Every structure is written in C-alpha cells, then in structure tokens.
mmCIF file of C-alpha atoms in Angstrom:
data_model
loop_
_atom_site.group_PDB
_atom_site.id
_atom_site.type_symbol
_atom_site.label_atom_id
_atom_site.label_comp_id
_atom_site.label_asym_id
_atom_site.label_seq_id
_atom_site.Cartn_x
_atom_site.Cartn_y
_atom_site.Cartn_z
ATOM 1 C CA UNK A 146 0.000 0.000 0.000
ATOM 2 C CA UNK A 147 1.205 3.667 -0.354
ATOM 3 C CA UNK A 148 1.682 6.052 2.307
ATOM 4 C CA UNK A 149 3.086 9.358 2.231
ATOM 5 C CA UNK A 150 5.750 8.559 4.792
ATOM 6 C CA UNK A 151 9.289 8.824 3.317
ATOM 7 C CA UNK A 152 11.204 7.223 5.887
ATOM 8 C CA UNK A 153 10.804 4.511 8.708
ATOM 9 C CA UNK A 154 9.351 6.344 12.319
ATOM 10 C CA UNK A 155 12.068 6.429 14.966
ATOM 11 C CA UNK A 156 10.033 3.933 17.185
ATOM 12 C CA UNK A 157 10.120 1.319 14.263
ATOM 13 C CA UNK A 158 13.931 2.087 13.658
ATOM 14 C CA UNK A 159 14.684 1.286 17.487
ATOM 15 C CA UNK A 160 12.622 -1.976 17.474
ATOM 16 C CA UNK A 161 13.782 -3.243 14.738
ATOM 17 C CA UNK A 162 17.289 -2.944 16.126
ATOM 18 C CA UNK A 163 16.608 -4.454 18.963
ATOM 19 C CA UNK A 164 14.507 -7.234 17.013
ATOM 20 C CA UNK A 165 17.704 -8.196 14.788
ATOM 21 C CA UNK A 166 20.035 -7.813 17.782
ATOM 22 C CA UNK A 167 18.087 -10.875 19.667
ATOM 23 C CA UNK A 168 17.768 -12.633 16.667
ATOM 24 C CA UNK A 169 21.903 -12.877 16.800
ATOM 25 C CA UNK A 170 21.719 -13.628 20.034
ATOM 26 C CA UNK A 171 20.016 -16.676 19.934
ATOM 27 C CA UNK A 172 22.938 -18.182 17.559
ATOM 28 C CA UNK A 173 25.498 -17.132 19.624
ATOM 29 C CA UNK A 174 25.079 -16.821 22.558
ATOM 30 C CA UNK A 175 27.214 -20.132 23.103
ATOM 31 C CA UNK A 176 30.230 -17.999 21.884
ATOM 32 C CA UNK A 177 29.204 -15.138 24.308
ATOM 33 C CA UNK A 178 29.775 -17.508 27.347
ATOM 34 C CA UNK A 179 32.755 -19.261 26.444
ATOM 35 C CA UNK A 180 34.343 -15.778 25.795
ATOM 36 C CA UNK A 181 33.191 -14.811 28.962
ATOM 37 C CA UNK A 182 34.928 -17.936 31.040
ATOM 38 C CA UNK A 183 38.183 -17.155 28.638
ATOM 39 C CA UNK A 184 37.921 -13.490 30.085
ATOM 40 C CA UNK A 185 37.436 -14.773 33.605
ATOM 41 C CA UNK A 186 39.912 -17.417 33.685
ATOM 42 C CA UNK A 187 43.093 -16.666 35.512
ATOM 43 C CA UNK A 188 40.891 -15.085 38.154
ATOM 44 C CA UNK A 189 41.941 -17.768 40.906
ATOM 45 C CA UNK A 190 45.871 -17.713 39.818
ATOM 46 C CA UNK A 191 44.952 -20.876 37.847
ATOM 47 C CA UNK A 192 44.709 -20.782 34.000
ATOM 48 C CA UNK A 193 41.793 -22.376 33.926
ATOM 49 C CA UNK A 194 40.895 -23.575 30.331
ATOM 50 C CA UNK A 195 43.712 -24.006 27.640
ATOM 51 C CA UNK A 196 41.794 -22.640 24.879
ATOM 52 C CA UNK A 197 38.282 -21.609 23.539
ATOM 53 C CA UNK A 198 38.023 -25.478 22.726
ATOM 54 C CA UNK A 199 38.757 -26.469 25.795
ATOM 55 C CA UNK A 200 36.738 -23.939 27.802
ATOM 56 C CA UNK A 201 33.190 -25.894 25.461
ATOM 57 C CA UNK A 202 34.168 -29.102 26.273
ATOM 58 C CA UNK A 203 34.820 -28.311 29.942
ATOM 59 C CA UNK A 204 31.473 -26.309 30.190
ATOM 60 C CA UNK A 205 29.412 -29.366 28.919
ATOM 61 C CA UNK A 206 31.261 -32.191 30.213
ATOM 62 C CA UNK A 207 30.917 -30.813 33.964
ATOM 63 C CA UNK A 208 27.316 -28.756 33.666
ATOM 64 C CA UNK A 209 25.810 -30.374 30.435
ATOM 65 C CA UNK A 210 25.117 -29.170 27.048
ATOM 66 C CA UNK A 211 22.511 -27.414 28.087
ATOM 67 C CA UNK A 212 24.867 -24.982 30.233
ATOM 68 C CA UNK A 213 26.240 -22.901 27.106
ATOM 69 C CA UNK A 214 22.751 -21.079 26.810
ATOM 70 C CA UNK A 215 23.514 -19.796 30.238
ATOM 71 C CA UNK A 216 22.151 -15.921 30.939
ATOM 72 C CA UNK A 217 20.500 -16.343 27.009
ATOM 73 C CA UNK A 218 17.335 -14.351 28.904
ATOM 74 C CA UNK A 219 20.008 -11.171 29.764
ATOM 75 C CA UNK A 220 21.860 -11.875 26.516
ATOM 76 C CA UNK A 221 17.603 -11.341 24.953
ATOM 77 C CA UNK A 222 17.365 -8.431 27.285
ATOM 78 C CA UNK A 223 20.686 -6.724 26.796
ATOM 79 C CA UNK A 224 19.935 -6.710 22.806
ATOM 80 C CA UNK A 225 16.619 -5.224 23.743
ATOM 81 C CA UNK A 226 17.580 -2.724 25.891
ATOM 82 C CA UNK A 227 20.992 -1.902 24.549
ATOM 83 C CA UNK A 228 21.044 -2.706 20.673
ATOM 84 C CA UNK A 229 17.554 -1.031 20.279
ATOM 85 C CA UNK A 230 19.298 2.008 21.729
ATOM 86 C CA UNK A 231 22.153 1.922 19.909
ATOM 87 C CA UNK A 232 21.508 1.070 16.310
ATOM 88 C CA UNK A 233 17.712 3.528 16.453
ATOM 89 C CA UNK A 234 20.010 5.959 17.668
ATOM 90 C CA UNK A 235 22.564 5.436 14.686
ATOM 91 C CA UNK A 236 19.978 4.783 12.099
ATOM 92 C CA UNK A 237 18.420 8.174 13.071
ATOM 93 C CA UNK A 238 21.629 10.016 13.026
ATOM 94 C CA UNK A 239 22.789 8.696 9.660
ATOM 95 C CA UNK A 240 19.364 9.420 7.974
ATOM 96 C CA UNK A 241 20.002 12.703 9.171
ATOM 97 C CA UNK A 242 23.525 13.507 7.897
ATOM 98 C CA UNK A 243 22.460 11.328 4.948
ATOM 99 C CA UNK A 244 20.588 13.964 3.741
ATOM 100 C CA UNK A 245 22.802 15.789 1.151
ATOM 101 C CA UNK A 246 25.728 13.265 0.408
ATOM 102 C CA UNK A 247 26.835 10.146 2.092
ATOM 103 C CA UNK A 248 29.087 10.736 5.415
ATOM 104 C CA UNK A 249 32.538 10.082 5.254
ATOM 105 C CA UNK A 250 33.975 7.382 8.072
ATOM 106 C CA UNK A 251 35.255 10.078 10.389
ATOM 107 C CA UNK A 252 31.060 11.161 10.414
ATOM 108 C CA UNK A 253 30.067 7.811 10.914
ATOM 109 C CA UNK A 254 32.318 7.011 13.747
ATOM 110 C CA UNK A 255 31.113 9.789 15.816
ATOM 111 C CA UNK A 256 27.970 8.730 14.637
ATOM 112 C CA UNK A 257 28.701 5.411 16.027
ATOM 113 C CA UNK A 258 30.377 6.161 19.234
ATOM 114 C CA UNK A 259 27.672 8.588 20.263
ATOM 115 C CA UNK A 260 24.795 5.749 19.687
ATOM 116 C CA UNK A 261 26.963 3.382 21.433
ATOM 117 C CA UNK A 262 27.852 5.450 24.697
ATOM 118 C CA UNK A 263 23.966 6.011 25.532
ATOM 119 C CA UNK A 264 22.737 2.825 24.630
ATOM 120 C CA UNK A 265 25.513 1.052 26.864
ATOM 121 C CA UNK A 266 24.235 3.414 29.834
ATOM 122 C CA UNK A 267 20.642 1.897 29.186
ATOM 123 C CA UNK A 268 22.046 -1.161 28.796
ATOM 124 C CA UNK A 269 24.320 -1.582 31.524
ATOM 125 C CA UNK A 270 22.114 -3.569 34.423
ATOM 126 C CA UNK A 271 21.177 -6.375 31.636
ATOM 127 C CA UNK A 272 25.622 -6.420 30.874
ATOM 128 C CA UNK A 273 26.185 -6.991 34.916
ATOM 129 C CA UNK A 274 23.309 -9.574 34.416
ATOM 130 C CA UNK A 275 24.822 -11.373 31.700
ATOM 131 C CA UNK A 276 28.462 -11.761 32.798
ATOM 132 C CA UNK A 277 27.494 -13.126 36.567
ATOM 133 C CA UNK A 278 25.191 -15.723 34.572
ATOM 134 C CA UNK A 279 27.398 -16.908 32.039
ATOM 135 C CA UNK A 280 29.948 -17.053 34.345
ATOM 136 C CA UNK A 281 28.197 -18.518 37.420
ATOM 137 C CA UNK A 282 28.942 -22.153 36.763
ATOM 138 C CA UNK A 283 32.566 -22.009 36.636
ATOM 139 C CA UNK A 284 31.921 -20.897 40.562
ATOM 140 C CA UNK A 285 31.815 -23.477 43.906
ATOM 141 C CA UNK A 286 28.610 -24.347 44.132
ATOM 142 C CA UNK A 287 28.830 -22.600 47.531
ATOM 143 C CA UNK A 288 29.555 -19.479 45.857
ATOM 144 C CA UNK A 289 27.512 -19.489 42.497
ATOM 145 C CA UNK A 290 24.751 -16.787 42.588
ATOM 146 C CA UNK A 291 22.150 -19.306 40.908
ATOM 147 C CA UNK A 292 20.158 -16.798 39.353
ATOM 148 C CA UNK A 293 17.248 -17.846 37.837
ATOM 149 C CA UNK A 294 16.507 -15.121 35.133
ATOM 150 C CA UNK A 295 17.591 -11.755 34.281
ATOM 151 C CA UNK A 296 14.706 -10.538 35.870
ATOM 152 C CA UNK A 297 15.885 -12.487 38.853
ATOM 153 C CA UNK A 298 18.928 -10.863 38.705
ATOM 154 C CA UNK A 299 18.125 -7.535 38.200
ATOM 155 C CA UNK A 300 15.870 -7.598 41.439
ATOM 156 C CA UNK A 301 18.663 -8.952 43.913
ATOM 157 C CA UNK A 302 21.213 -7.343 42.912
ATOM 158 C CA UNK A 303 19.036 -4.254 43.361
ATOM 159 C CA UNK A 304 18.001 -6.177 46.790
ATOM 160 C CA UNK A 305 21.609 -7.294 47.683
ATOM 161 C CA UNK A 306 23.681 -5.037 46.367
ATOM 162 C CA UNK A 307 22.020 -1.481 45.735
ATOM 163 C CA UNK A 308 20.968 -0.038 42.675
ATOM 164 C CA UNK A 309 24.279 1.506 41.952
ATOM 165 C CA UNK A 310 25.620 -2.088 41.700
ATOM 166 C CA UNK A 311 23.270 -2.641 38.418
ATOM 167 C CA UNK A 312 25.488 0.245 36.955
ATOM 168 C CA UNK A 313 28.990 -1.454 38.240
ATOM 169 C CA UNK A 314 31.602 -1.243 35.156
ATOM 170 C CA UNK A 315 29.851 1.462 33.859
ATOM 171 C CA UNK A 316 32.346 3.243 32.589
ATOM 172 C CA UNK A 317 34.308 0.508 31.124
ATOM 173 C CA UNK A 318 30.780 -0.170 29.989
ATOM 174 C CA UNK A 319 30.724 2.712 28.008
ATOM 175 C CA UNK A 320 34.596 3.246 26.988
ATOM 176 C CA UNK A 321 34.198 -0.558 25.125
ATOM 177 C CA UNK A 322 30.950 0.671 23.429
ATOM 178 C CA UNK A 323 32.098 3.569 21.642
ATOM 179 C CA UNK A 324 35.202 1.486 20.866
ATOM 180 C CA UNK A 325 32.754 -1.187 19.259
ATOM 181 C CA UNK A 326 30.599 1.028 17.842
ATOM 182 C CA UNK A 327 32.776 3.662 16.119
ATOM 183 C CA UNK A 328 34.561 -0.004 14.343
ATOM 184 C CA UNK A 329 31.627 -1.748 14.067
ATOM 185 C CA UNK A 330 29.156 0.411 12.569
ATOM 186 C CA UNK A 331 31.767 2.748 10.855
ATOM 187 C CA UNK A 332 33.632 0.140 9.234
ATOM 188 C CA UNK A 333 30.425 -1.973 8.706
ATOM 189 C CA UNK A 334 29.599 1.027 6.803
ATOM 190 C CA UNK A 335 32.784 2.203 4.886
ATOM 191 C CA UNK A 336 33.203 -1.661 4.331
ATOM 192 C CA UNK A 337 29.755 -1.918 2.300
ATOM 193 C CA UNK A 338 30.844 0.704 0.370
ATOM 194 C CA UNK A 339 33.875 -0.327 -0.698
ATOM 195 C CA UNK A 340 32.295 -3.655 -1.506
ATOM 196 C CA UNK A 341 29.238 -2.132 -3.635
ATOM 197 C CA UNK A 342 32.579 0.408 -5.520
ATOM 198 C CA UNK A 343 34.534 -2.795 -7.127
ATOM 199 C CA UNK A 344 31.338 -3.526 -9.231
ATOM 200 C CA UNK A 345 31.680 -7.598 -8.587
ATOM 201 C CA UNK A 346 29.531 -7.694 -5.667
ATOM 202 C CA UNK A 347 25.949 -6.276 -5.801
ATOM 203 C CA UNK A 348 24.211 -4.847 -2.485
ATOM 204 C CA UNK A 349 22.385 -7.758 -1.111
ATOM 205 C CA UNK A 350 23.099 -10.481 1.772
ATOM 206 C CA UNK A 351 26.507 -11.819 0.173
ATOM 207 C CA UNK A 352 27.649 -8.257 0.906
ATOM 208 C CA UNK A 353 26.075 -7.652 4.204
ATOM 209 C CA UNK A 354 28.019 -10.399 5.022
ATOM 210 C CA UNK A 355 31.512 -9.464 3.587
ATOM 211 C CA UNK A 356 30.721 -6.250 5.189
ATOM 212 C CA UNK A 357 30.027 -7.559 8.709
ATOM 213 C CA UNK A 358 32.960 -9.967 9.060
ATOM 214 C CA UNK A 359 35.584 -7.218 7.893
ATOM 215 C CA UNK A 360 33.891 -4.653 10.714
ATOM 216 C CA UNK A 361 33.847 -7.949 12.889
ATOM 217 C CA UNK A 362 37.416 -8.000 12.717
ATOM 218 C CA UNK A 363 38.718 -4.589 13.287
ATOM 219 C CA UNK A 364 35.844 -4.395 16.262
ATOM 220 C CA UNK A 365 37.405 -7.366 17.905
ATOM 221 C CA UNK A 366 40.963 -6.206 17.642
ATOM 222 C CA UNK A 367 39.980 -2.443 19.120
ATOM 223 C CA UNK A 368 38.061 -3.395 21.695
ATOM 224 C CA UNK A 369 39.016 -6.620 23.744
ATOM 225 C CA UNK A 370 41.212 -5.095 26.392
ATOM 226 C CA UNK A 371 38.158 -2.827 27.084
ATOM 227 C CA UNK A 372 36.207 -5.680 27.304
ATOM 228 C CA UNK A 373 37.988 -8.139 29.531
ATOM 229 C CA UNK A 374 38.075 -5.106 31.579
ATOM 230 C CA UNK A 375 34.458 -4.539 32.004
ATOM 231 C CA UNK A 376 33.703 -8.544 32.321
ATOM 232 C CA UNK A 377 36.362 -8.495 35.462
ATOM 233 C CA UNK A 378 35.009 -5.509 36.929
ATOM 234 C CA UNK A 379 31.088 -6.970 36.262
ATOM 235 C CA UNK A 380 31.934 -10.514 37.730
ATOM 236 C CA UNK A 381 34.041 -9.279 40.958
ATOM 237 C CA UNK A 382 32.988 -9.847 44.490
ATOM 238 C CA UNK A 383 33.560 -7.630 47.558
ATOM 239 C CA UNK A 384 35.522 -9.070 49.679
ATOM 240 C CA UNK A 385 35.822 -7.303 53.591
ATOM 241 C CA UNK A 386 34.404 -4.098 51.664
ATOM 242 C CA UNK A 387 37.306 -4.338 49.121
ATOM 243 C CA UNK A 388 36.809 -4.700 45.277
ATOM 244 C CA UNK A 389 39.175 -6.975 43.535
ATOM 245 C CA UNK A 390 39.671 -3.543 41.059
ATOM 246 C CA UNK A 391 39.958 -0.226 41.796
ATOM 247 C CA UNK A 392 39.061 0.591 38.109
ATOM 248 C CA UNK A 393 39.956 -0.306 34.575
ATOM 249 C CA UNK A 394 43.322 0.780 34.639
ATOM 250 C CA UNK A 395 44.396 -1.720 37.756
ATOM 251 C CA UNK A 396 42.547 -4.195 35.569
ATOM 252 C CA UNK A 397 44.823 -3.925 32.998
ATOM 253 C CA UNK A 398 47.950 -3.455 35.251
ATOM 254 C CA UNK A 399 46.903 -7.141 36.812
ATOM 255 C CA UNK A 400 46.322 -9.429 33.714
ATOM 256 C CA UNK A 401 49.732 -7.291 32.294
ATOM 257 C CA UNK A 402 51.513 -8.317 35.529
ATOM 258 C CA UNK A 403 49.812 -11.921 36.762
ATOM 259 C CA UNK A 404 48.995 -12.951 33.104
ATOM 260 C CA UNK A 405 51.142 -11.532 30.291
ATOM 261 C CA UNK A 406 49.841 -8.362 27.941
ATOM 262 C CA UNK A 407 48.399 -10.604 25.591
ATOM 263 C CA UNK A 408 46.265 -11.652 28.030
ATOM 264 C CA UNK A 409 44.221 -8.753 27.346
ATOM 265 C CA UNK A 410 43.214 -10.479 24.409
ATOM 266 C CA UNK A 411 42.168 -13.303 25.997
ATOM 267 C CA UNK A 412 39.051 -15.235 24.245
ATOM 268 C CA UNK A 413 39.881 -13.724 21.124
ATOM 269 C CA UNK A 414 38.445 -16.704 18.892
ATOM 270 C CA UNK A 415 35.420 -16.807 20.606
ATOM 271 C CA UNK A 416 35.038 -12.976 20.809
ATOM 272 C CA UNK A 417 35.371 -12.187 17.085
ATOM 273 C CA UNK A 418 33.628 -15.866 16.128
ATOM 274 C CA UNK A 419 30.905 -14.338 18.158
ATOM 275 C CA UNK A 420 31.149 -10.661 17.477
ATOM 276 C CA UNK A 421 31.574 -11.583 13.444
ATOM 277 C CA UNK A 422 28.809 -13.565 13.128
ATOM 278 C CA UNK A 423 26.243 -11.365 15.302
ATOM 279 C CA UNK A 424 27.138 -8.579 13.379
ATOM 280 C CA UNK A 425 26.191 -10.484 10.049
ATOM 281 C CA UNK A 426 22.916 -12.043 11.524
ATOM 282 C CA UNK A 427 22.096 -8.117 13.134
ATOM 283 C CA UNK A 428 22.617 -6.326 9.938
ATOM 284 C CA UNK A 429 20.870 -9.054 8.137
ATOM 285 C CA UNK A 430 17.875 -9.133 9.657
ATOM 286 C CA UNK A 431 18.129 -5.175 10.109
ATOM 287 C CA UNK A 432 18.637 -4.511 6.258
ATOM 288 C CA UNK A 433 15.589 -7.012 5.598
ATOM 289 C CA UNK A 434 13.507 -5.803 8.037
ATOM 290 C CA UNK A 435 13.779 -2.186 6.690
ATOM 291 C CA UNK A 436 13.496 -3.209 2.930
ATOM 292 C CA UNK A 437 10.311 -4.927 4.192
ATOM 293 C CA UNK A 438 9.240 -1.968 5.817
ATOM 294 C CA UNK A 439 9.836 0.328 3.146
ATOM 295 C CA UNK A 440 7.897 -2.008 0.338
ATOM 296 C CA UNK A 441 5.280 -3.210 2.153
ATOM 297 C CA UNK A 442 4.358 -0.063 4.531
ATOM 298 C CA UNK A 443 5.977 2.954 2.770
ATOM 299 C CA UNK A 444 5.174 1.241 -1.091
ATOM 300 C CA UNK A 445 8.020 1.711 -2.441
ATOM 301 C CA UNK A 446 11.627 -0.332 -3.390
ATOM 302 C CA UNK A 447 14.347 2.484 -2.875
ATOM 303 C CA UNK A 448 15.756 3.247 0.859
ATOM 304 C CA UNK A 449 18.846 4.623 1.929
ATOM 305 C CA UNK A 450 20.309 1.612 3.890
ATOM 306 C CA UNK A 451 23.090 1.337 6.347
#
C-alpha cells in the first residue's frame, strides 16, 4: 500500500534494532559464554581452560550441554535494551547527515560512538546480568549466585547489592561501546561501500556479510582489552568491603603483571567468532527488516540503507 511517509518512524527504527540484535543472540550466545569464562579465567591464579576449545568441552562435560545457553534471557534483554538504543540511535543520526551526500567514516564514527555510549548506559544492568550468569557455573557451588533469570537478577542485585551495583563497570561499559561502535558500525559502513565500488559484488546479503565480518574484525581487535576489563570488573565480588579492582586501569595493570599483555586479548576466537557472526545475523535481519518496511508499509523499493 502507499503512504506518504518517506522514511521509517524512529520507534520502528529502534525496534527493529533491537529485534535483529536478539535474533543474533540466539545463535550465539554459546560464543558469548565461552568468551566470557576465557575473560574470567586466571581469576583464581589458575589458567583455567587451555583454549576456547577447551573452555566448550569443559562447560558441557561438567554442567551439560545445556549450560552454554547460560544468561540467554540477559543476553535477549541486553539486545533489547541496549542494541535497540544503539543502532535507532545510529539509524536516526545517519538518515540525518544522509541527507545531502553520504558521510565520510570520520562522520560515521562519531555517529557510532555517540549511539553506542547512551545505549551502553541503558544497557548496563542487563551487561552486569549477563556476565554473573554466564559465568556462574565455573563458581563453587557454595559461591555461584544461581540466578534464575535476568529478571531475577536484576531484582537482587538491586536487593543485595544497591541499585548503583546494576550500573557497576559502567564506565568501562561505556569506553568498550564507543570502541565497538565507532569499528563496528563505521567500518560496517565504509566496508559496504567499498564492496558495492569494485562492481563484482551487488548490495544484497553476500555483501552484508563481507561487510560484517571485515567490521567484525577490526571491532574485535579495538576493543578486547576494554572488554575483559568490564567482564572483570562486572563478575568481581567484595571481599571485607574491598573490590578486587579499583578501576579499569588496575585491571589492565593485573592481567599485564599476573597474566602476560596478551592476556588482554584473551578469548579472542570466541570474541570475534561471536562478534563476526552477530554482526552479520544483526545487519541481516536489520537490512531485511527495513526493505520490508519500506515495500510493504511505505510502497516503495528504494531506501537509503546502512
């Protein structure tokens, strides 16, 4: 049908952001958790799996196969509260500097980190959620959380721990998503249309894929020591009213000194196997979603995409 609409209403862009975030996450969220463990290991003084391999056949040899969908209810929620956020935000801001030419990738990596810092802030309780679930069972059993939801664990650790404690990491929180977002999305961007310039590849899901593994790659390299930062300072306990880290920065100085500085990369494999192929099934389903939208609602075959 027609309608005089020419673009997609912000409340559609953010759902269907969020929409095609969760539908990554229910392909890999197995990934998610072993990166998590990788992250985590070393934790005790003990290196505790020997690779990514290692850390999936530990998981479901000692808590069953079952165990690697761990925390998939705050993975759900942290794509619905965070992606949504993010990638509305970014949609909106592109169609807006769109409007004359193309931005160039400087543009689109402001673009990126700006969408990325606020929808990390709204994201943030469903992140603590997710790393104390995925990383619960690698706990004694007298010391696992056992929480049964993310709902569940949003309301103790609000009960237990304060509210503030939902926003824990924050910062690293924050620092990582601008780092993933100004790669991913910029270079998911600049990558497409490099792809689309040789002429041998035509704009479709072949290259929405090509696209997505290159930014998958540069996103993983940029931000990993940001991450294993904000998964350490997520997952630690307080022990006699001390953290086990003061902050990012005596994160790093820890793994550097008790672990090696390519430790910060730890999980690598599963990170970007993760991070590569969420970004392909994301942008998939967002690029299909809005070329539905935009035939089937707005009537007509040409959009501006990503």
């Amino acid at each position: 049908m027609s309608n005089t609409q020419e673009t997609i209403p912000n409340a559609v862009k953010f759902a269907f952001g969020g929409l095609a975030g969760m539908g990554g996450t229910l392909f890999v969220q197995p990934l998610d958790l072993v990166k998590n463990r990788m992250q985590l290991s070393g934790t005790t003084g003990k290196k505790e799996y020997r690779s990514s391999l290692h850390a999936l056949r530990t998981i479901i040899a000692s808590e069953g196969v079952f165990a690697v969908y761990n925390g998939l209810s705050a993975g759900l929620a942290r794509q619905a509260t965070y992606t949504t956020t993010r990638l509305g935000i970014y949609t909106f801001l592109f169609e807006k500097f769109s409007k004359d030419k193309a931005p160039n990738f400087a543009t689109k990596a402001v673009l990126g980190m700006a969408a990325g810092a606020v929808g990390s802030f709204v994201g943030n309780p469903t992140e603590v959620a997710l790393i104390r679930m995925t990383s619960d069972g690698r706990l004694p059993v007298e010391q696992r959380r056992g929480y049964t939801s993310v709902f569940n664990a949003v309301a103790r650790i609000f009960r237990e721990e304060g509210v503030l404690t939902l926003w824990r990491g924050c910062g690293p929180t924050v620092m990582r998503a601008m780092v993933v977002n100004a790669a991913q999305l910029a270079t998911y961007s600049q990558a497409k249309q490099g792809i689309l310039s040789t002429g041998y590849v035509k704009d479709g899901i072949f290259c929405h894929f090509l696209a997505s593994m290159i930014s998958g790659l540069a996103t993983t390299i940029a931000s990993m020591p940001v991450d294993i930062a904000k998964t350490r300072i997520q997952n630690m306990r307080i022990i006699d009213g001390k953290p086990e880290y003061s902050g990012s920065l005596d994160v790093f100085r820890q793994v550097i000194r008790n672990e090696g500085f390519f430790s910060l990369w730890k999980g690598f494999t599963p990170y970007y196997f993760r991070l590569g192929p969420h970004t392909v099934i994301t942008f998939i389903f967002l690029e299909q979603m809005n070329r539905l939208y935009y035939k089937y609602v707005l009537g007509t075959e040409g959009h501006r995409t990503l």
